[in-house]
Short mmCIF file of C-alpha atoms and ligand atoms in Angstrom, two decimals:
data_model
loop_
_atom_site.label_atom_id
_atom_site.label_comp_id
_atom_site.label_asym_id
_atom_site.label_seq_id
_atom_site.Cartn_x
_atom_site.Cartn_y
_atom_site.Cartn_z
CA MET A 1322 -12.62 15.23 17.18
CA ASN A 1323 -10.61 17.74 19.09
CA ALA A 1324 -9.57 20.38 16.47
CA THR A 1325 -7.61 22.29 19.20
CA LEU A 1326 -4.91 19.48 19.03
CA VAL A 1327 -2.99 21.39 16.21
CA SER A 1328 0.71 20.44 16.25
CA ALA A 1329 3.60 22.93 16.46
CA GLU A 1330 4.03 22.42 12.70
CA GLY A 1331 0.45 23.46 12.17
CA TRP A 1332 -0.78 19.95 11.36
CA PHE A 1333 -4.16 18.56 12.27
CA PRO A 1334 -6.15 15.72 10.83
CA ALA A 1335 -7.99 18.12 8.48
CA SER A 1336 -5.11 20.27 7.47
CA TRP A 1337 -4.80 18.37 4.12
CA ARG A 1338 -8.12 20.16 3.09
CA SER A 1339 -6.32 23.38 2.41
CA CYS A 1340 -3.96 21.63 -0.09
CA PRO A 1341 -4.49 20.60 -3.78
CA VAL A 1342 -5.42 16.94 -3.83
CA ARG A 1343 -5.22 14.53 -6.75
CA GLN A 1344 -7.05 11.24 -7.33
CA MET A 1345 -10.03 12.35 -5.13
CA PRO A 1346 -13.56 11.25 -6.39
CA ALA A 1347 -16.14 14.06 -6.89
CA TYR A 1348 -18.91 13.32 -4.51
CA ALA A 1349 -22.14 14.82 -5.87
CA ASP A 1350 -23.81 15.29 -2.46
CA PRO A 1351 -21.65 17.24 0.12
CA THR A 1352 -24.32 16.76 2.87
CA GLN A 1353 -24.16 13.04 2.57
CA LEU A 1354 -20.43 13.10 2.54
CA LYS A 1355 -20.37 15.15 5.75
CA GLU A 1356 -22.81 12.66 7.39
CA VAL A 1357 -20.61 9.81 6.48
CA GLU A 1358 -17.51 11.46 7.78
CA ALA A 1359 -19.24 12.27 11.02
CA ARG A 1360 -20.20 8.63 11.41
CA LEU A 1361 -16.67 7.44 10.69
CA ALA A 1362 -15.42 9.96 13.33
CA GLY A 1363 -17.46 8.07 15.86
CA ALA A 1364 -16.68 4.61 14.53
CA ALA A 1365 -14.43 1.86 15.94
CA PRO A 1366 -10.74 2.04 15.04
CA VAL A 1367 -9.73 -0.69 12.57
CA ILE A 1368 -6.50 -1.25 14.49
CA ALA A 1369 -5.18 -0.52 18.08
CA ILE A 1370 -2.75 2.31 18.40
CA ASP A 1371 -0.37 0.24 20.51
CA GLN A 1372 -0.09 -2.29 17.73
CA ALA A 1373 0.79 0.54 15.26
CA ALA A 1374 3.47 1.66 17.78
CA ARG A 1375 4.79 -1.98 17.85
CA LEU A 1376 5.15 -1.89 14.08
CA ARG A 1377 7.26 1.45 14.45
CA GLU A 1378 9.50 -0.56 16.88
CA ALA A 1379 9.92 -3.39 14.31
CA THR A 1380 10.70 -1.05 11.33
CA ALA A 1381 13.19 0.74 13.67
CA ASP A 1382 15.14 -2.57 13.74
CA LEU A 1383 15.01 -2.87 9.89
CA ALA A 1384 16.44 0.55 9.55
CA GLU A 1385 19.32 -0.48 11.71
CA GLY A 1386 19.98 -3.39 9.35
CA ARG A 1387 18.42 -6.16 11.30
CA GLY A 1388 15.60 -8.39 9.73
CA PHE A 1389 13.54 -8.29 6.60
CA LEU A 1390 10.13 -6.89 5.58
CA LEU A 1391 7.64 -8.89 3.62
CA GLN A 1392 4.58 -6.84 2.60
CA GLY A 1393 1.90 -8.19 0.20
CA GLY A 1394 -1.61 -8.93 -0.61
CA ASP A 1395 -4.29 -8.02 -3.12
CA CYS A 1396 -3.88 -4.99 -5.46
CA ALA A 1397 -7.30 -4.08 -4.26
CA GLU A 1398 -9.81 -5.75 -1.70
CA SER A 1399 -13.48 -6.11 -2.78
CA PHE A 1400 -16.87 -6.05 -0.95
CA ASP A 1401 -17.36 -9.47 -2.45
CA ASP A 1402 -14.36 -10.98 -0.61
CA PRO A 1403 -15.23 -13.92 1.60
CA VAL A 1404 -13.36 -12.52 4.61
CA ALA A 1405 -12.81 -15.81 6.62
CA GLN A 1406 -11.31 -17.40 3.56
CA GLN A 1407 -9.24 -14.33 2.54
CA VAL A 1408 -7.68 -14.16 6.06
CA ALA A 1409 -7.10 -17.91 6.23
CA GLY A 1410 -5.43 -17.76 2.75
CA ILE A 1411 -3.17 -14.73 3.39
CA VAL A 1412 -1.97 -16.19 6.85
CA GLY A 1413 -1.25 -19.51 5.13
CA LEU A 1414 0.56 -17.84 2.35
CA PHE A 1415 2.66 -15.61 4.74
CA ASP A 1416 3.54 -18.79 6.81
CA ALA A 1417 4.72 -20.58 3.62
CA MET A 1418 6.78 -17.65 2.54
CA ALA A 1419 8.26 -17.12 6.06
CA GLU A 1420 9.23 -20.69 6.22
CA ARG A 1421 11.47 -20.06 3.08
CA LEU A 1422 12.79 -16.61 4.16
CA LYS A 1423 13.36 -17.02 7.83
CA PRO A 1424 16.47 -19.18 7.67
CA ALA A 1425 18.12 -16.66 5.39
CA ILE A 1426 17.39 -13.59 7.53
CA ASP A 1427 19.54 -12.07 10.20
CA GLY A 1428 16.82 -10.79 12.60
CA PRO A 1429 13.02 -10.84 12.67
CA LEU A 1430 10.79 -11.23 9.57
CA VAL A 1431 8.22 -8.20 9.71
CA GLU A 1432 4.99 -9.24 8.01
CA ILE A 1433 2.53 -6.62 6.68
CA ALA A 1434 -0.43 -7.55 4.51
CA ARG A 1435 -2.16 -5.27 2.04
CA ILE A 1436 -5.49 -5.90 3.74
CA ALA A 1437 -8.19 -4.47 5.90
CA GLY A 1438 -8.43 -1.16 4.21
CA GLN A 1439 -6.83 -1.67 0.71
CA PHE A 1440 -10.08 -0.51 -1.20
CA ALA A 1441 -9.15 2.72 -2.99
CA LYS A 1442 -7.27 2.71 -6.27
CA PRO A 1443 -5.52 5.58 -8.04
CA ARG A 1444 -6.28 5.73 -11.80
CA SER A 1445 -4.29 7.10 -14.69
CA ALA A 1446 -7.59 8.00 -16.65
CA LEU A 1447 -10.60 9.80 -15.01
CA ASP A 1448 -12.94 8.20 -17.32
CA GLU A 1449 -13.56 5.00 -19.27
CA THR A 1450 -15.29 4.62 -22.61
CA HIS A 1451 -17.04 1.45 -23.90
CA GLY A 1452 -19.15 1.25 -26.99
CA GLY A 1453 -19.43 5.10 -27.28
CA VAL A 1454 -20.37 5.43 -23.50
CA THR A 1455 -18.08 7.29 -21.28
CA LEU A 1456 -18.31 6.91 -17.47
CA PRO A 1457 -16.23 7.68 -14.44
CA ALA A 1458 -13.23 5.18 -13.90
CA TYR A 1459 -13.68 2.41 -11.23
CA ARG A 1460 -11.71 3.84 -8.24
CA GLY A 1461 -12.15 0.84 -5.88
CA ASP A 1462 -15.10 -0.54 -3.87
CA ILE A 1463 -14.73 2.18 -1.18
CA VAL A 1464 -15.56 4.86 -3.94
CA ASN A 1465 -17.76 3.25 -6.60
CA GLY A 1466 -18.64 -0.21 -8.34
CA MET A 1467 -16.79 -1.93 -11.04
CA GLU A 1468 -19.91 -2.71 -13.21
CA PHE A 1469 -20.05 -0.33 -16.24
CA ASP A 1470 -23.30 1.54 -15.76
CA ALA A 1471 -23.95 5.15 -14.68
CA PRO A 1472 -25.38 4.43 -11.06
CA THR A 1473 -22.72 1.97 -10.15
CA ARG A 1474 -19.87 4.24 -11.21
CA LYS A 1475 -21.17 7.22 -9.31
CA ALA A 1476 -18.97 7.92 -6.31
CA ASP A 1477 -21.01 7.08 -3.28
CA PRO A 1478 -19.88 8.16 0.18
CA SER A 1479 -21.82 5.35 2.07
CA ARG A 1480 -19.32 2.93 0.52
CA MET A 1481 -16.85 4.28 3.14
CA ILE A 1482 -19.02 2.95 6.02
CA ARG A 1483 -19.11 -0.46 4.28
CA ALA A 1484 -15.43 -0.48 3.67
CA HIS A 1485 -14.83 0.43 7.34
CA MET A 1486 -17.09 -2.31 8.63
CA GLN A 1487 -15.55 -5.00 6.44
CA SER A 1488 -12.07 -3.80 7.49
CA VAL A 1489 -12.96 -3.94 11.25
CA GLY A 1490 -13.91 -7.54 10.63
CA THR A 1491 -10.95 -8.39 8.47
CA ALA A 1492 -8.46 -6.86 10.91
CA ALA A 1493 -10.08 -8.66 13.89
CA SER A 1494 -9.89 -12.01 12.08
CA LEU A 1495 -6.35 -11.47 11.12
CA ALA A 1496 -5.37 -10.65 14.69
CA ALA A 1497 -7.07 -13.77 15.97
CA ALA A 1498 -5.55 -16.02 13.33
CA ARG A 1499 -2.10 -16.53 14.83
CA GLY A 1500 -1.23 -17.20 18.48
CA ASN A 1501 1.92 -16.32 20.34
CA GLY A 1502 1.69 -12.59 19.48
CA ARG A 1503 2.89 -13.34 15.99
CA THR A 1504 0.93 -10.58 14.30
CA ILE A 1505 0.62 -9.85 10.52
CA PHE A 1506 0.21 -6.11 10.47
CA THR A 1507 -2.18 -4.33 8.18
CA SER A 1508 -1.52 -1.75 5.45
CA HIS A 1509 -3.14 0.17 2.55
CA GLU A 1510 -2.57 3.14 0.31
CA ALA A 1511 -3.60 6.40 2.10
CA LEU A 1512 -5.53 7.59 -0.83
CA LEU A 1513 -9.19 8.42 0.13
CA LEU A 1514 -8.55 11.19 2.73
CA PRO A 1515 -12.23 11.74 3.71
CA TYR A 1516 -11.98 8.11 5.06
CA GLU A 1517 -8.57 8.55 6.78
CA GLU A 1518 -9.25 11.93 8.45
CA PRO A 1519 -12.20 10.83 10.80
CA LEU A 1520 -10.25 7.48 11.58
CA THR A 1521 -7.32 9.63 12.83
CA ARG A 1522 -7.28 9.55 16.69
CA HIS A 1523 -4.87 10.75 19.35
CA ASP A 1524 -3.18 8.73 22.05
CA PRO A 1525 -3.11 9.83 25.75
CA VAL A 1526 -0.14 12.08 25.21
CA GLY A 1527 -1.67 13.85 22.10
CA ARG A 1528 0.06 12.22 19.36
CA TRP A 1529 -2.13 11.48 16.22
CA TRP A 1530 -2.35 8.01 14.74
CA ALA A 1531 -4.18 6.61 11.77
CA THR A 1532 -6.37 3.84 13.17
CA SER A 1533 -7.45 2.61 9.56
CA GLY A 1534 -4.27 0.42 9.40
CA HIS A 1535 -0.87 -0.15 11.05
CA MET A 1536 1.07 1.20 8.09
CA LEU A 1537 -0.13 3.65 5.48
CA TRP A 1538 1.76 4.39 2.10
CA LEU A 1539 1.88 7.35 -0.15
CA GLY A 1540 1.05 6.27 -3.72
CA ASP A 1541 3.34 7.12 -6.62
CA ARG A 1542 0.60 9.39 -8.24
CA THR A 1543 -0.09 11.40 -5.09
CA ARG A 1544 3.41 12.23 -3.82
CA GLN A 1545 3.41 15.92 -4.70
CA LEU A 1546 5.22 17.91 -1.97
CA ASP A 1547 2.46 20.56 -1.58
CA GLY A 1548 -0.38 17.93 -2.00
CA GLY A 1549 -2.97 16.86 0.49
CA HIS A 1550 -1.63 13.26 0.73
CA VAL A 1551 1.69 14.31 1.83
CA GLU A 1552 0.22 16.81 4.14
CA TYR A 1553 -2.05 14.16 5.86
CA LEU A 1554 0.70 11.58 6.14
CA ARG A 1555 3.25 13.98 7.69
CA GLY A 1556 1.28 14.39 10.84
CA ILE A 1557 0.54 10.72 11.89
CA GLU A 1558 2.73 8.55 14.06
CA ASN A 1559 2.36 5.28 12.02
CA VAL A 1560 5.00 3.87 9.81
CA VAL A 1561 4.50 5.62 6.49
CA GLY A 1562 5.52 3.91 3.11
CA VAL A 1563 6.63 6.09 0.06
CA LYS A 1564 6.21 4.62 -3.32
CA CYS A 1565 9.22 5.76 -5.47
CA GLY A 1566 8.57 5.56 -9.11
CA PRO A 1567 10.55 6.35 -12.19
CA SER A 1568 9.84 10.07 -12.19
CA LEU A 1569 10.98 10.61 -8.61
CA THR A 1570 14.21 12.84 -8.53
CA PRO A 1571 16.83 12.57 -5.79
CA ASP A 1572 16.06 16.12 -4.80
CA GLU A 1573 12.36 15.40 -4.61
CA LEU A 1574 13.04 12.23 -2.52
CA LEU A 1575 15.03 14.26 0.03
CA ARG A 1576 12.42 17.01 0.33
CA LEU A 1577 9.72 14.19 0.85
CA ILE A 1578 11.75 12.61 3.49
CA ASP A 1579 12.27 15.98 5.30
CA ARG A 1580 8.64 16.70 4.94
CA LEU A 1581 7.31 13.39 6.21
CA ASP A 1582 9.90 12.72 8.83
CA PRO A 1583 11.76 16.06 9.81
CA ARG A 1584 13.03 14.46 13.01
CA GLY A 1585 14.65 11.37 11.40
CA ARG A 1586 13.22 8.70 13.35
CA PRO A 1587 14.66 5.24 12.55
CA GLY A 1588 12.09 3.18 10.52
CA LYS A 1589 9.48 5.81 10.45
CA LEU A 1590 9.67 5.86 6.55
CA VAL A 1591 9.69 2.72 4.25
CA LEU A 1592 10.87 3.71 0.82
CA ILE A 1593 9.28 1.35 -1.80
CA GLY A 1594 11.06 1.47 -5.08
CA ARG A 1595 8.98 0.46 -8.19
CA PHE A 1596 10.91 1.25 -11.32
CA GLY A 1597 10.65 -1.75 -13.61
CA ALA A 1598 13.49 -4.28 -14.36
CA ARG A 1599 14.72 -2.13 -17.18
CA LYS A 1600 15.02 1.16 -15.37
CA ILE A 1601 16.03 0.28 -11.80
CA GLY A 1602 19.84 0.13 -12.70
CA GLU A 1603 19.82 3.72 -13.71
CA LEU A 1604 17.25 5.13 -11.27
CA LEU A 1605 17.77 3.54 -7.95
CA PRO A 1606 21.51 4.26 -7.17
CA PRO A 1607 21.09 8.05 -7.17
CA LEU A 1608 18.09 7.75 -4.90
CA MET A 1609 19.94 5.57 -2.36
CA ARG A 1610 22.87 7.94 -2.40
CA ALA A 1611 20.58 10.78 -1.85
CA ALA A 1612 18.89 9.17 1.13
CA ARG A 1613 22.20 7.90 2.60
CA GLY A 1614 22.45 8.74 6.32
CA ARG A 1615 18.58 8.97 6.62
CA PRO A 1616 17.38 6.12 8.88
CA VAL A 1617 14.89 4.90 6.27
CA VAL A 1618 13.97 1.31 5.37
CA TRP A 1619 14.50 0.45 1.55
CA THR A 1620 12.24 -2.10 0.05
CA ILE A 1621 11.24 -3.08 -3.58
CA ASP A 1622 7.81 -3.27 -5.20
CA PRO A 1623 8.79 -5.32 -8.35
CA MET A 1624 5.06 -5.40 -9.53
CA HIS A 1625 4.03 -2.01 -10.48
CA GLY A 1626 7.03 -0.95 -12.72
CA ASN A 1627 6.79 -4.25 -14.62
CA THR A 1628 3.25 -3.94 -16.01
CA SER A 1629 2.68 -3.65 -19.79
CA MET A 1630 -0.70 -3.28 -21.65
CA VAL A 1631 -1.33 -5.89 -24.33
CA GLY A 1632 -4.63 -4.72 -25.87
CA ASP A 1633 -6.61 -3.86 -22.82
CA ARG A 1634 -4.98 -6.42 -20.63
CA LYS A 1635 -2.32 -5.63 -17.95
CA VAL A 1636 0.40 -8.10 -18.30
CA ARG A 1637 3.13 -8.91 -15.76
CA ARG A 1638 5.86 -11.52 -16.25
CA LEU A 1639 7.62 -13.36 -13.39
CA PRO A 1640 11.16 -13.11 -14.97
CA ASP A 1641 10.84 -9.28 -15.03
CA ILE A 1642 9.57 -9.30 -11.38
CA LEU A 1643 12.53 -11.49 -10.26
CA ALA A 1644 14.96 -9.38 -12.31
CA GLU A 1645 13.90 -6.19 -10.54
CA ILE A 1646 14.32 -7.90 -7.08
CA ASP A 1647 17.81 -9.27 -8.16
CA ALA A 1648 18.91 -5.76 -9.26
CA PHE A 1649 17.52 -4.09 -6.08
CA LEU A 1650 19.51 -6.42 -3.86
CA ALA A 1651 22.65 -6.08 -5.95
CA ILE A 1652 22.27 -2.20 -6.06
CA ALA A 1653 21.72 -2.09 -2.30
CA ALA A 1654 24.82 -4.15 -1.72
CA ALA A 1655 26.92 -1.93 -4.04
CA GLU A 1656 25.63 1.14 -2.28
CA GLY A 1657 26.27 -0.26 1.12
CA VAL A 1658 22.53 0.01 1.92
CA HIS A 1659 20.61 -2.85 3.74
CA GLY A 1660 18.01 -4.09 1.25
CA ASP A 1661 15.26 -4.45 3.68
CA GLY A 1662 12.29 -6.03 2.04
CA ILE A 1663 9.89 -6.79 -0.70
CA HIS A 1664 6.33 -5.58 -1.49
CA LEU A 1665 4.27 -7.75 -3.61
CA GLU A 1666 0.77 -8.18 -5.17
CA MET A 1667 -0.07 -11.79 -4.43
CA SER A 1668 -2.96 -14.16 -3.92
CA ALA A 1669 -3.27 -17.23 -1.80
CA LEU A 1670 -5.27 -18.79 -4.62
CA ASP A 1671 -4.15 -20.53 -7.76
CA VAL A 1672 -4.87 -17.46 -9.96
CA THR A 1673 -3.56 -17.09 -13.46
CA GLU A 1674 -2.69 -13.44 -13.50
CA CYS A 1675 1.08 -13.14 -13.90
CA ILE A 1676 2.95 -15.08 -16.66
CA GLY A 1677 5.78 -17.44 -15.91
CA GLY A 1678 7.10 -19.99 -13.40
CA ARG A 1679 4.33 -22.12 -11.81
CA GLY A 1680 1.76 -19.91 -13.55
CA PRO A 1681 0.27 -19.29 -17.06
CA ALA A 1682 2.82 -19.85 -19.73
CA SER A 1683 1.43 -17.13 -22.09
CA ILE A 1684 -1.15 -14.41 -22.46
CA ASP A 1685 -3.70 -17.04 -23.94
CA GLU A 1686 -3.86 -18.74 -20.41
CA LEU A 1687 -4.57 -15.68 -18.37
CA ASP A 1688 -8.33 -16.13 -18.70
CA LYS A 1689 -8.29 -19.62 -16.96
CA ASN A 1690 -8.51 -18.10 -13.33
CA TRP A 1691 -8.22 -14.27 -13.62
CA LEU A 1692 -9.92 -13.11 -10.40
CA THR A 1693 -8.19 -9.69 -9.59
CA THR A 1694 -10.40 -6.62 -9.61
CA CYS A 1695 -7.35 -4.53 -10.43
CA ASP A 1696 -3.69 -5.46 -11.00
CA PRO A 1697 -2.39 -9.07 -11.76
CA ARG A 1698 -1.05 -10.91 -8.69
CA LEU A 1699 1.38 -13.64 -8.14
CA ASN A 1700 -0.39 -16.89 -7.39
CA ARG A 1701 0.38 -18.99 -4.26
CA ALA A 1702 3.08 -21.08 -5.98
CA GLN A 1703 4.68 -18.16 -7.61
CA ALA A 1704 4.88 -16.23 -4.42
CA ILE A 1705 6.37 -19.08 -2.56
CA ASP A 1706 8.91 -19.87 -5.28
CA LEU A 1707 9.82 -15.96 -5.20
CA ALA A 1708 10.25 -16.24 -1.41
CA ALA A 1709 12.71 -19.17 -1.97
CA HIS A 1710 14.50 -17.24 -4.63
CA VAL A 1711 14.87 -14.11 -2.37
CA ALA A 1712 16.09 -16.40 0.54
CA ALA A 1713 18.84 -17.91 -1.76
CA LEU A 1714 19.92 -14.41 -2.68
CA ILE A 1715 20.02 -12.96 0.88
CA GLY A 1716 21.14 -16.04 2.88
C1 PEP B 2164 -0.38 -0.03 -5.51
O1 PEP B 2164 0.51 -0.44 -4.75
O2 PEP B 2164 -1.43 -0.68 -5.68
C2 PEP B 2164 -0.14 1.12 -6.37
C3 PEP B 2164 -1.18 1.74 -6.99
O3 PEP B 2164 1.17 1.51 -6.61
P1 PEP B 2164 1.82 2.77 -7.01
O4 PEP B 2164 1.28 4.01 -6.34
O5 PEP B 2164 3.24 2.48 -6.83
O6 PEP B 2164 1.51 2.89 -8.50
CO1 CO B 2165 -1.63 -2.43 -7.87
#
């Protein structure tokens, strides 16, 4: 990597290393970590820079009020995913949802999957205790394994190589799955910076792009202004998502926007609200007012703010999910903002992870086909019904 390509603003792919970083695993062997990073620096890009540039053009249209963004997929991918089936499933689900949404949309439907790199998970607790034994929390297959034993829970740098190889295959299958240039773009949370940095490459005119995915987003737990994640994301040309959770103040949002996109490029930033159905009415309007005049795209993630714990089980209910979407669209209309899209955790399979609609009727039924490695997802029927519901609202 050419470390002399430092931007006028003092950014380079490794500049995050001088900032405090949250949610980073502690790797026991720094030499092994360095070897893995060096291998990734020479590894194939997961996506092509010109496609990431195409997504920038598509979201620029959204920022100008044309079209709609559908983003969705697993909470976390897994090394056990059968990639061919996973890609066929997500393409089929996007097609079915697009069929509902397109007639209602003025402009193009921009489709972005949470796929081909969505392997790292932020965790609220560092550790997990079962039967008196305390081990590090599971942080996604790119960091450690889910099984509750000490060797599996140890953060292993070589998992980044495996995640990269799987992502290259997944992205290639996804690109090949549809004809006529109708691409589903890829996205993931930019959480594991030792993975992102070596996959950051420059184009012929010296601009830096993340080649780990078309769109990367900043998680709600890692959006500190002086933190390493904001530092990394401010330097790449890709479309950058920003999760906006209940604790984000209007002032912080403005400073984040200024830091991540000081030049105010249309569609460069996608703001993804995730407040919960009960809080959105109070929290979103001041944020929309603060961002007024900035050429951002506003979307809603109705999943992460509508999660409650019942025992040690994560519970999400479809009525809450729909209520947050309804509130988002109503607030956007009242504020004179174009409500540009939705961000979902969803599966193409008939899983039983979210309660309501064409899914389990109660908590007792969640075990029937609970397959997620992290958060509960809408099943295929629930996702399609949700798309029809949104189409009826925006049409
Ligand atoms: C996610 O999208 O999987 C996630 C962890 O979201 P958030 O950062 O909004 O909690
Ligand atoms: Co999630």
